[in-house]
JSON list of C-alpha atoms and ligand atoms in Angstrom, two decimals:
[
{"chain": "A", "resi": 1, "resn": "UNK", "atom": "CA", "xyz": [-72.16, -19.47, -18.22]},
{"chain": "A", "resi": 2, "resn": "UNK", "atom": "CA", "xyz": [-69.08, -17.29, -18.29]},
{"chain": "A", "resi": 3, "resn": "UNK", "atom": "CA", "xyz": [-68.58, -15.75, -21.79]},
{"chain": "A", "resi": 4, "resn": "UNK", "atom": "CA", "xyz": [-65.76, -14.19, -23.37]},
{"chain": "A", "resi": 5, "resn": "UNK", "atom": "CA", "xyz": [-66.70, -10.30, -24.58]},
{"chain": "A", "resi": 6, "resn": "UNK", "atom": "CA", "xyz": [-65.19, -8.00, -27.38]},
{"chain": "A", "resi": 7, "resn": "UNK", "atom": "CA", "xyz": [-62.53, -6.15, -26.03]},
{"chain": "A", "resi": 8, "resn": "UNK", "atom": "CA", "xyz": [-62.75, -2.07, -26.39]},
{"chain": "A", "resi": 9, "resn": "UNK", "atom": "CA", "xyz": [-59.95, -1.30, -28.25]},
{"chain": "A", "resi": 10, "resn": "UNK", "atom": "CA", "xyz": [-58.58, 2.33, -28.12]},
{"chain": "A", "resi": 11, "resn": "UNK", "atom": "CA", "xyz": [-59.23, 5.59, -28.43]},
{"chain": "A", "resi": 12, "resn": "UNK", "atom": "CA", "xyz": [-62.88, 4.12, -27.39]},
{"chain": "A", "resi": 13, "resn": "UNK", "atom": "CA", "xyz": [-63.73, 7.11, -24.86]},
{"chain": "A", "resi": 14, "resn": "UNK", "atom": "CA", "xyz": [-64.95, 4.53, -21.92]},
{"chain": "A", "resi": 15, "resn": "UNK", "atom": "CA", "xyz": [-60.91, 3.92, -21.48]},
{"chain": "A", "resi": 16, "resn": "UNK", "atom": "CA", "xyz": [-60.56, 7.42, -20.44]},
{"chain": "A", "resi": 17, "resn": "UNK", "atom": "CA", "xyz": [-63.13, 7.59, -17.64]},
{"chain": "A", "resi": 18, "resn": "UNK", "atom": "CA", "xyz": [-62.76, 6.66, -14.15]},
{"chain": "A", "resi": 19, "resn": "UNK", "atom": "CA", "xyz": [-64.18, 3.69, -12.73]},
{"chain": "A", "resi": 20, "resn": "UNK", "atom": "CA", "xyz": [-66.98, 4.24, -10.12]},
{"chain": "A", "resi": 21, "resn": "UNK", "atom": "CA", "xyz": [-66.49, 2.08, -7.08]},
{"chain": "A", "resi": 22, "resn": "UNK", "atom": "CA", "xyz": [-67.70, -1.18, -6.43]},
{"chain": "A", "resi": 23, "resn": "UNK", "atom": "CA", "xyz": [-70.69, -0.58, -4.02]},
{"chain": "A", "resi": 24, "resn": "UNK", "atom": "CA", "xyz": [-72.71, -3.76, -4.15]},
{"chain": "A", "resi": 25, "resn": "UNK", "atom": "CA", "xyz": [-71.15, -6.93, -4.14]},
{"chain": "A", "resi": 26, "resn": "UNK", "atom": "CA", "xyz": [-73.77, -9.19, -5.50]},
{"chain": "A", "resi": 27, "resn": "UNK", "atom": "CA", "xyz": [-73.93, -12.01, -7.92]},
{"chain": "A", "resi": 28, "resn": "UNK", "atom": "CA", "xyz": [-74.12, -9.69, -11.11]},
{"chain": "A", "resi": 29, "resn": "UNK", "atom": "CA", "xyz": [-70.48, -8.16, -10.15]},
{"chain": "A", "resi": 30, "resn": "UNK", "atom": "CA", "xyz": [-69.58, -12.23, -10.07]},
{"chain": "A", "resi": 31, "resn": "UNK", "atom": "CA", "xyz": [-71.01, -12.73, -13.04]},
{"chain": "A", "resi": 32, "resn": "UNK", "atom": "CA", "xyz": [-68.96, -9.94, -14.40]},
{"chain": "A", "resi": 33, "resn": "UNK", "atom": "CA", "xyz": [-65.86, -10.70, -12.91]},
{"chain": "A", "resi": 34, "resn": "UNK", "atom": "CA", "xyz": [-66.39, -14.28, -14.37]},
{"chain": "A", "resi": 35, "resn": "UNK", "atom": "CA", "xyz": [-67.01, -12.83, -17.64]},
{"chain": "A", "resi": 36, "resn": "UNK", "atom": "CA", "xyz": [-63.99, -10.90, -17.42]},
{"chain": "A", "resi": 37, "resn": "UNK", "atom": "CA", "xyz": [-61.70, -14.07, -16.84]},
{"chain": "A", "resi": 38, "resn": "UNK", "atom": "CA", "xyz": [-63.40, -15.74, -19.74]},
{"chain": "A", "resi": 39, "resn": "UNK", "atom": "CA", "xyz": [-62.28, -12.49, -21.66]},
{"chain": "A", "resi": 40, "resn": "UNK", "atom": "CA", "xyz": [-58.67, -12.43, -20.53]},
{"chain": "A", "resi": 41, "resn": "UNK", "atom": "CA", "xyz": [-58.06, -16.33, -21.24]},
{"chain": "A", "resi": 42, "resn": "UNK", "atom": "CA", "xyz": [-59.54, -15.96, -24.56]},
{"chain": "A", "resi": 43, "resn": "UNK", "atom": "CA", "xyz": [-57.14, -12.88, -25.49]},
{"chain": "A", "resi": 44, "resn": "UNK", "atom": "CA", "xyz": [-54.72, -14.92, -23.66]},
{"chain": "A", "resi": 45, "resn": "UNK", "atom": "CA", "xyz": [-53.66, -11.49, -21.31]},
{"chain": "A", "resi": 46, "resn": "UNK", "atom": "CA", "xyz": [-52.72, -11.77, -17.45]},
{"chain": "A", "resi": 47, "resn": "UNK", "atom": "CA", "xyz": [-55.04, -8.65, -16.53]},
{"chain": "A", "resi": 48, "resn": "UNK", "atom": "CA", "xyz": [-58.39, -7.41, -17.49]},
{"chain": "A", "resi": 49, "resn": "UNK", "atom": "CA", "xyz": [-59.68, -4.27, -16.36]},
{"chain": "A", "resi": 50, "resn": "UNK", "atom": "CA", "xyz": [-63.65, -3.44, -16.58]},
{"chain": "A", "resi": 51, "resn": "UNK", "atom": "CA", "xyz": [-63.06, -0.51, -18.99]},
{"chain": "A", "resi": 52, "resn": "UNK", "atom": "CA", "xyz": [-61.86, -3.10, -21.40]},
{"chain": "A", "resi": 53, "resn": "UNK", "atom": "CA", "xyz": [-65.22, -4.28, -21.75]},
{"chain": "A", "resi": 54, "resn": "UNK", "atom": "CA", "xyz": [-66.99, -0.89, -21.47]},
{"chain": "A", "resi": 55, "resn": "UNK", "atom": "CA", "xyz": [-68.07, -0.46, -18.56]},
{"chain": "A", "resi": 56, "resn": "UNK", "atom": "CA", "xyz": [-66.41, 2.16, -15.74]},
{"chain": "A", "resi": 57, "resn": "UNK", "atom": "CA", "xyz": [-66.02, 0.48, -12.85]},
{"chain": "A", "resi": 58, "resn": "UNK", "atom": "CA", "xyz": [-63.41, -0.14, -9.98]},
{"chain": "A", "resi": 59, "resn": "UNK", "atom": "CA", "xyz": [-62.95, -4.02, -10.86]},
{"chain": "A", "resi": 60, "resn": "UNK", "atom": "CA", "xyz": [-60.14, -5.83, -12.85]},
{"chain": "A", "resi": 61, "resn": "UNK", "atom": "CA", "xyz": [-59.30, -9.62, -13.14]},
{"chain": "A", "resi": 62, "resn": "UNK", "atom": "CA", "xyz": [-55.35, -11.02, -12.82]},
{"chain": "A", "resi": 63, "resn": "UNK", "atom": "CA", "xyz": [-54.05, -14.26, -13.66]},
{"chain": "A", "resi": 64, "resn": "UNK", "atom": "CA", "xyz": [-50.39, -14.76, -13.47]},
{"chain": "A", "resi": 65, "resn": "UNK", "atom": "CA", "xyz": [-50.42, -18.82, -12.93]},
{"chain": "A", "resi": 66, "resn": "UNK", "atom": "CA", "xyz": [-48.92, -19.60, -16.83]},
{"chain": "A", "resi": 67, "resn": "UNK", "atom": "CA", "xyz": [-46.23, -16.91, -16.12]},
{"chain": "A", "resi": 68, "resn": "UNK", "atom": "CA", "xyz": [-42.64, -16.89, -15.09]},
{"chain": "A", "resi": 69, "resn": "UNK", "atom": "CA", "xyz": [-42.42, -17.39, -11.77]},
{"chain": "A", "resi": 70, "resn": "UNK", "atom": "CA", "xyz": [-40.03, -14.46, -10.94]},
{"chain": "A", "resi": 71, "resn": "UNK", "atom": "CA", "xyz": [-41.99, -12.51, -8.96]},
{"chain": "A", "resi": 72, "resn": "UNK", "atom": "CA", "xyz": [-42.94, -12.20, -4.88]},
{"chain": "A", "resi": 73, "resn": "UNK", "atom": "CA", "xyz": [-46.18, -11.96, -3.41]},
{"chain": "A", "resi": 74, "resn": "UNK", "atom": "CA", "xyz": [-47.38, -11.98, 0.20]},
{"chain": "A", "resi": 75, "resn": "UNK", "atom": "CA", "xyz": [-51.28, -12.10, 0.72]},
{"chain": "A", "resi": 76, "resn": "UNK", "atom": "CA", "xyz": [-53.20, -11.08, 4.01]},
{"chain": "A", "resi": 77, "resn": "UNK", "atom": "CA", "xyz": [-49.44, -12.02, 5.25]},
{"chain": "A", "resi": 78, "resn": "UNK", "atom": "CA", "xyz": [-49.13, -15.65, 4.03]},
{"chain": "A", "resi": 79, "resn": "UNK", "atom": "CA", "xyz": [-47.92, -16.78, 0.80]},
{"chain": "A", "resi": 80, "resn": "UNK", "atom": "CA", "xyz": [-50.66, -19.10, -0.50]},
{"chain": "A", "resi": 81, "resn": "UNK", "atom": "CA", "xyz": [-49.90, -20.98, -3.93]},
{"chain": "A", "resi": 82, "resn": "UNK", "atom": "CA", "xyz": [-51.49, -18.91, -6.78]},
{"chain": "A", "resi": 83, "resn": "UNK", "atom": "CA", "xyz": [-53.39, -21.96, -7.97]},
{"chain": "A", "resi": 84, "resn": "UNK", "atom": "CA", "xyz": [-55.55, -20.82, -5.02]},
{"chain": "A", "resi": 85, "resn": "UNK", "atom": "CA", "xyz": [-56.40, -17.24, -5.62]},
{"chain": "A", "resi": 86, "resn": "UNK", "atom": "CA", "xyz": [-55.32, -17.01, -9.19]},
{"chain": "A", "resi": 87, "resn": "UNK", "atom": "CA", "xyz": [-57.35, -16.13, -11.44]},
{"chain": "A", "resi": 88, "resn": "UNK", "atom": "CA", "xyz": [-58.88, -13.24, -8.74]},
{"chain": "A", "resi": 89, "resn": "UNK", "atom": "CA", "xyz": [-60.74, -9.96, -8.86]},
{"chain": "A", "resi": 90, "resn": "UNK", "atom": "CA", "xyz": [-59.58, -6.89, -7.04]},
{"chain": "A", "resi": 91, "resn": "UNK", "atom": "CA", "xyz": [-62.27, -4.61, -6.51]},
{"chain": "A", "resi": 92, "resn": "UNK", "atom": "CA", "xyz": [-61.84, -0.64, -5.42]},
{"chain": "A", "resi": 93, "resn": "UNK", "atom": "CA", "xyz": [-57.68, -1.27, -5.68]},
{"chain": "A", "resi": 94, "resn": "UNK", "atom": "CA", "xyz": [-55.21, 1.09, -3.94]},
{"chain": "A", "resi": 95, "resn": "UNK", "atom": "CA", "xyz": [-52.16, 1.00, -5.03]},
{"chain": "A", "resi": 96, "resn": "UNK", "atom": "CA", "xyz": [-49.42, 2.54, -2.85]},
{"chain": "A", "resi": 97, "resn": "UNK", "atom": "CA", "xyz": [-45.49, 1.79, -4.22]},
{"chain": "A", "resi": 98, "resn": "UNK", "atom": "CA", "xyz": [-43.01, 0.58, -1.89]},
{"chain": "A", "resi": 99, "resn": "UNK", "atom": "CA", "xyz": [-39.39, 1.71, -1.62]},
{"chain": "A", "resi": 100, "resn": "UNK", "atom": "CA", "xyz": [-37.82, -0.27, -4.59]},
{"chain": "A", "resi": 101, "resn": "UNK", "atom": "CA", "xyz": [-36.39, 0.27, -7.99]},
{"chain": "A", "resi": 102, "resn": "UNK", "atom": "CA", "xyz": [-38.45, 1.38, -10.72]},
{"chain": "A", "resi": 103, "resn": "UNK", "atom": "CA", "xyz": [-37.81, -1.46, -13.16]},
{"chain": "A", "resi": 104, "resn": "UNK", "atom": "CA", "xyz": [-38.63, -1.15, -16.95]},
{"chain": "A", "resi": 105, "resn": "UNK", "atom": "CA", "xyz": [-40.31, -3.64, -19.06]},
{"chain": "A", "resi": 106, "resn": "UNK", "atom": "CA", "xyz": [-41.86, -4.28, -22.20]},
{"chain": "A", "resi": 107, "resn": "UNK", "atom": "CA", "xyz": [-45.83, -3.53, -21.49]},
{"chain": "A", "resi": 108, "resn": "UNK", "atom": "CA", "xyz": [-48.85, -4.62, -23.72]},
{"chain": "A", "resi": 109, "resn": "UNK", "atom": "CA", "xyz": [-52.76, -3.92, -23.35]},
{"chain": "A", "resi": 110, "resn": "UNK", "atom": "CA", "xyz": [-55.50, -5.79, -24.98]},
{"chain": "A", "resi": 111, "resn": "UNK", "atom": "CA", "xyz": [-56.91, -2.62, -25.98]},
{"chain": "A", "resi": 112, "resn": "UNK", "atom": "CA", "xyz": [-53.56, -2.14, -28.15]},
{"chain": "A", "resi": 113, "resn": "UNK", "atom": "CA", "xyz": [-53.04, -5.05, -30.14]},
{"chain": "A", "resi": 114, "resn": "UNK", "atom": "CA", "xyz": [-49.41, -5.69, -31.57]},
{"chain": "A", "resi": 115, "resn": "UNK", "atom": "CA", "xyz": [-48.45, -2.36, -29.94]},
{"chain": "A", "resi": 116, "resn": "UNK", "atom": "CA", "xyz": [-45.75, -2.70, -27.05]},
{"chain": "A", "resi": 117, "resn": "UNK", "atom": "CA", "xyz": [-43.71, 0.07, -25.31]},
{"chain": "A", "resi": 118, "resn": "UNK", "atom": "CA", "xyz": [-41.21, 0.08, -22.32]},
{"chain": "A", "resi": 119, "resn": "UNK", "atom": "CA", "xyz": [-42.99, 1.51, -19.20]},
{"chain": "A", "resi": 120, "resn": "UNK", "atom": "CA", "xyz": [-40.93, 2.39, -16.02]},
{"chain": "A", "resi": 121, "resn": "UNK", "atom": "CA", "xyz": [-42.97, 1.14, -12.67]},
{"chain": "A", "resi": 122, "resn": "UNK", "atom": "CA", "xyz": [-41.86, 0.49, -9.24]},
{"chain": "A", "resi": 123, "resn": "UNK", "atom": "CA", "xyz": [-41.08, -2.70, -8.54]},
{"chain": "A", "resi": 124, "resn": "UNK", "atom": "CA", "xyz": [-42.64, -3.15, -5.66]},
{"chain": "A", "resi": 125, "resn": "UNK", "atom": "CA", "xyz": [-45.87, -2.35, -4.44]},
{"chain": "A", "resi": 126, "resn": "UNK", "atom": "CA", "xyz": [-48.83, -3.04, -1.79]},
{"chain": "A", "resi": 127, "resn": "UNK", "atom": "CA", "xyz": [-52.11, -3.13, -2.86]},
{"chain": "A", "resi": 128, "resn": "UNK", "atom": "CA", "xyz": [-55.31, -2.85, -0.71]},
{"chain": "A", "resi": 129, "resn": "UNK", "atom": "CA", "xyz": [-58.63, -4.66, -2.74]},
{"chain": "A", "resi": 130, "resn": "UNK", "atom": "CA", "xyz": [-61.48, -6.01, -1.82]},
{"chain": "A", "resi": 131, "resn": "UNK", "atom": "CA", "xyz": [-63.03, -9.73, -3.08]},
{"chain": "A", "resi": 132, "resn": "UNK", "atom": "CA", "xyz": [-66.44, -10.57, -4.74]},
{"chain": "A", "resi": 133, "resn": "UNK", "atom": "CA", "xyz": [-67.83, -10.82, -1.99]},
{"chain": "A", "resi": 134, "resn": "UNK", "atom": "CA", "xyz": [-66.12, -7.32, -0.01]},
{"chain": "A", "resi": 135, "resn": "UNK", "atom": "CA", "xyz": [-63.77, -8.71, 2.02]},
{"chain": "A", "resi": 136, "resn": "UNK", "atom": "CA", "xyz": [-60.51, -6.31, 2.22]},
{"chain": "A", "resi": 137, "resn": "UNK", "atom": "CA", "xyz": [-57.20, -7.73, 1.81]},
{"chain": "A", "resi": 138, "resn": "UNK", "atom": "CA", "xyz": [-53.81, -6.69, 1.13]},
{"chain": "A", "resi": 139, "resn": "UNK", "atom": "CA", "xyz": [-51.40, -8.20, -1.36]},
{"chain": "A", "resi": 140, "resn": "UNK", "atom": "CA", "xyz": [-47.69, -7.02, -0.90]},
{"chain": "A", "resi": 141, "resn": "UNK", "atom": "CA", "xyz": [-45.98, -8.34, -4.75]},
{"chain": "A", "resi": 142, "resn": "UNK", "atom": "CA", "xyz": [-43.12, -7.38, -6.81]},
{"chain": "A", "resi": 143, "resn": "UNK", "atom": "CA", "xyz": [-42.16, -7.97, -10.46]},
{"chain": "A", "resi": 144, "resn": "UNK", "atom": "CA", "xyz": [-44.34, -9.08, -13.15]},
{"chain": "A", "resi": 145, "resn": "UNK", "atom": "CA", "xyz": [-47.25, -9.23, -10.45]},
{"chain": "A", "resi": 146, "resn": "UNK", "atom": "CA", "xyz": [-46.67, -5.61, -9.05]},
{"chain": "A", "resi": 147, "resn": "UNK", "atom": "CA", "xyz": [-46.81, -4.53, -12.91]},
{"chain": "A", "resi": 148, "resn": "UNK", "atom": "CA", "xyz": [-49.28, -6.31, -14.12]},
{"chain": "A", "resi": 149, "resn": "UNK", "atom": "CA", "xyz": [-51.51, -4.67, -11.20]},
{"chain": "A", "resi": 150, "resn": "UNK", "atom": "CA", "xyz": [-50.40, -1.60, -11.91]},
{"chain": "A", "resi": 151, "resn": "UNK", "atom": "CA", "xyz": [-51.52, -1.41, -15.19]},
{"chain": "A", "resi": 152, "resn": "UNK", "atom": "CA", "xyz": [-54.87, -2.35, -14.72]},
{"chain": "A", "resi": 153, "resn": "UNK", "atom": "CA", "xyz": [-55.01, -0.24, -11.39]},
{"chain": "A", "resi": 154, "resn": "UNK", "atom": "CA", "xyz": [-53.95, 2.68, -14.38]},
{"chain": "A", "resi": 155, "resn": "UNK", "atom": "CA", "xyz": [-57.22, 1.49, -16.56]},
{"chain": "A", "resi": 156, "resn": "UNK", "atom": "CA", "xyz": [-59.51, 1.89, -13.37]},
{"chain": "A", "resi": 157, "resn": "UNK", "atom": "CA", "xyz": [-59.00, 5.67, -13.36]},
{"chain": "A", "resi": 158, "resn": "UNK", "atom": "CA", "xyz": [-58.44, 6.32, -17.22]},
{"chain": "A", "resi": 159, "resn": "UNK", "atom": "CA", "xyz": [-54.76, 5.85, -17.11]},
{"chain": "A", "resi": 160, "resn": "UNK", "atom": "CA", "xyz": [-52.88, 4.03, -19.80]},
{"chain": "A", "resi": 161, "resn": "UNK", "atom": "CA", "xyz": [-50.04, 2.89, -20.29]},
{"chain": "A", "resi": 162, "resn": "UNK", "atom": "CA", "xyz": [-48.76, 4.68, -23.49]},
{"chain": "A", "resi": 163, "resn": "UNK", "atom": "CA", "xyz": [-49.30, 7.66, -20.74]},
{"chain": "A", "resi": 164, "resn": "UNK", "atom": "CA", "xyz": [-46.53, 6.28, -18.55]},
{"chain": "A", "resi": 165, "resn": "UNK", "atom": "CA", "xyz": [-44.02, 5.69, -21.47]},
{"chain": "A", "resi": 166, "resn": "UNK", "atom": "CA", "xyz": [-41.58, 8.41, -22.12]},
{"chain": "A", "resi": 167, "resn": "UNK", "atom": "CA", "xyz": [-41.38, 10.63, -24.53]},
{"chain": "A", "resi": 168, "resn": "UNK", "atom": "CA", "xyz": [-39.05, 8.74, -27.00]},
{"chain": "A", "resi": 169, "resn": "UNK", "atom": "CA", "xyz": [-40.87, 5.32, -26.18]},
{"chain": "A", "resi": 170, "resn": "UNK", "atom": "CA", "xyz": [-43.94, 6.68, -27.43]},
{"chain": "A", "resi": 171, "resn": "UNK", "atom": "CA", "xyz": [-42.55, 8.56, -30.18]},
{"chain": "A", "resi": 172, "resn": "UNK", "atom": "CA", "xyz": [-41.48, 5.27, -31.53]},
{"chain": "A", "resi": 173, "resn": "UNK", "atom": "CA", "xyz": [-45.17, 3.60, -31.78]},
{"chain": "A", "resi": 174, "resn": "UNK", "atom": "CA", "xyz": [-46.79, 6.84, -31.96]},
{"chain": "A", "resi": 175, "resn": "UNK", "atom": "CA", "xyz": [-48.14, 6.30, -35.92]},
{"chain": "A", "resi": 176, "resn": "UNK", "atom": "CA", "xyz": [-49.81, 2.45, -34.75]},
{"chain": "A", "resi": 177, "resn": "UNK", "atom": "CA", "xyz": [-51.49, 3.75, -32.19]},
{"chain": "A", "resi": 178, "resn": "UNK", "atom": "CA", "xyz": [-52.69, 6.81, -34.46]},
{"chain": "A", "resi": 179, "resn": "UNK", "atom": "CA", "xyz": [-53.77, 4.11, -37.16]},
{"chain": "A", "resi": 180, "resn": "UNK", "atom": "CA", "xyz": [-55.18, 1.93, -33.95]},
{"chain": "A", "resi": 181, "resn": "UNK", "atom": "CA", "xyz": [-57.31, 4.65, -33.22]},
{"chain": "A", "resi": 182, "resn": "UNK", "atom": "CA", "xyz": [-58.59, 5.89, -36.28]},
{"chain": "A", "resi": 183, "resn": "UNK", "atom": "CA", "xyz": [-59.57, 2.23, -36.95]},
{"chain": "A", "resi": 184, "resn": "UNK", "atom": "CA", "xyz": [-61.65, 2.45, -33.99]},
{"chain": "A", "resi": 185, "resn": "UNK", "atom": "CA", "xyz": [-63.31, 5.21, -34.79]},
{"chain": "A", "resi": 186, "resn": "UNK", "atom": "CA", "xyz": [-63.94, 4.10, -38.32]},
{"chain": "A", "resi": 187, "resn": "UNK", "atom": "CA", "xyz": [-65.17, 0.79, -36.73]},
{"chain": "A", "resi": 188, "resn": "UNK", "atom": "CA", "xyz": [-67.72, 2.75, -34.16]},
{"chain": "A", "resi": 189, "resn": "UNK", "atom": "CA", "xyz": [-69.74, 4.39, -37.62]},
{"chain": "A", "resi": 190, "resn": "UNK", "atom": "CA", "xyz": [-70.23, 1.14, -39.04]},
{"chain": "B", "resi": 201, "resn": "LIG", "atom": "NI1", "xyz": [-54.19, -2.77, -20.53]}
]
């Protein structure tokens, strides 16, 4: 059965390294995945990456389908609801941005709890994964979506997303995530 797990919180060094790829798609990267979604819907978050639960690897889990609906997404070329792909794992993940805006929004990460920053992305992006079982496909989404994967494309090579935040952003939440991190630490030793 599918289990939620703690959620690495930062400055745990496994958020720092880049994910090695997916490779073999077997039924312990399912089991993972499904893990993973029991993780996110516990913390109540719309993206999980695998670093979040310590281990570096190419694989994060999105679920939009309680979220505002302002957002486009286009996948394999069809629009399917997202009741029937949502919640899904995108293994290996390219992300390439599309001529658009860069939008700014209000970002959070379950590895930051409480601590939220605006981030400046692209609103638009295309995104080339592959499925549990390695099938490639390519999901073309904007807004909330595009963000969302993004950000956890940013945890699958050690990227976060105080990184992306300018300078005065961060400034502003730089002493939580100084007392997040020496809380980790303190909480590694015991
Ligand atoms: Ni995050």
């Amino acid at each position: 059965m599918p289990a939620p797990l703690p959620i690495v919180r930062y400055n745990d060094p496994v958020l720092r390294k880049v994910g090695a790829r997916v490779a073999k798609f077997d039924a312990a990267l399912a089991a993972l995945a499904d893990d993973m979604v029991a993780t996110m819907h516990a913390a109540e978050g719309i993206g999980l990456a695998a670093q979040q639960i310590g281990r570096a690897l190419q694989l994060c889990v999105v679920d939009l389908r309680e979220a505002k609906r302002d957002f486009t997404w286009e996948l394999d070329g069809a629009k399917p609801p997202l009741e029937l792909f949502m919640p899904f794992a995108l293994a290996n993940p390219a992300v390439t941005a599309l001529p658009s805006d860069e939008t700014f929004y209000e970002e959070g990460c379950l590895s930051f709890p409480g601590i939220r920053g605006d981030v400046a992305r692209p609103d638009a992006v295309r995104v080339e994964f592959r499925d549990l079982a390695g099938v490639p496909h390519t999901l073309v989404c904007t807004g909330l979506l595009a963000r969302c994967i993004q950000h956890e494309a940013d945890h699958l090579n050690g990227v976060l997303f105080i990184d992306r935040m300018d300078k005065k952003t961060r400034a502003t939440i730089d002493d939580a995530v100084k007392t997040l991190a020496k809380e980790t630490r303190v909480a590694a030793k015991a």
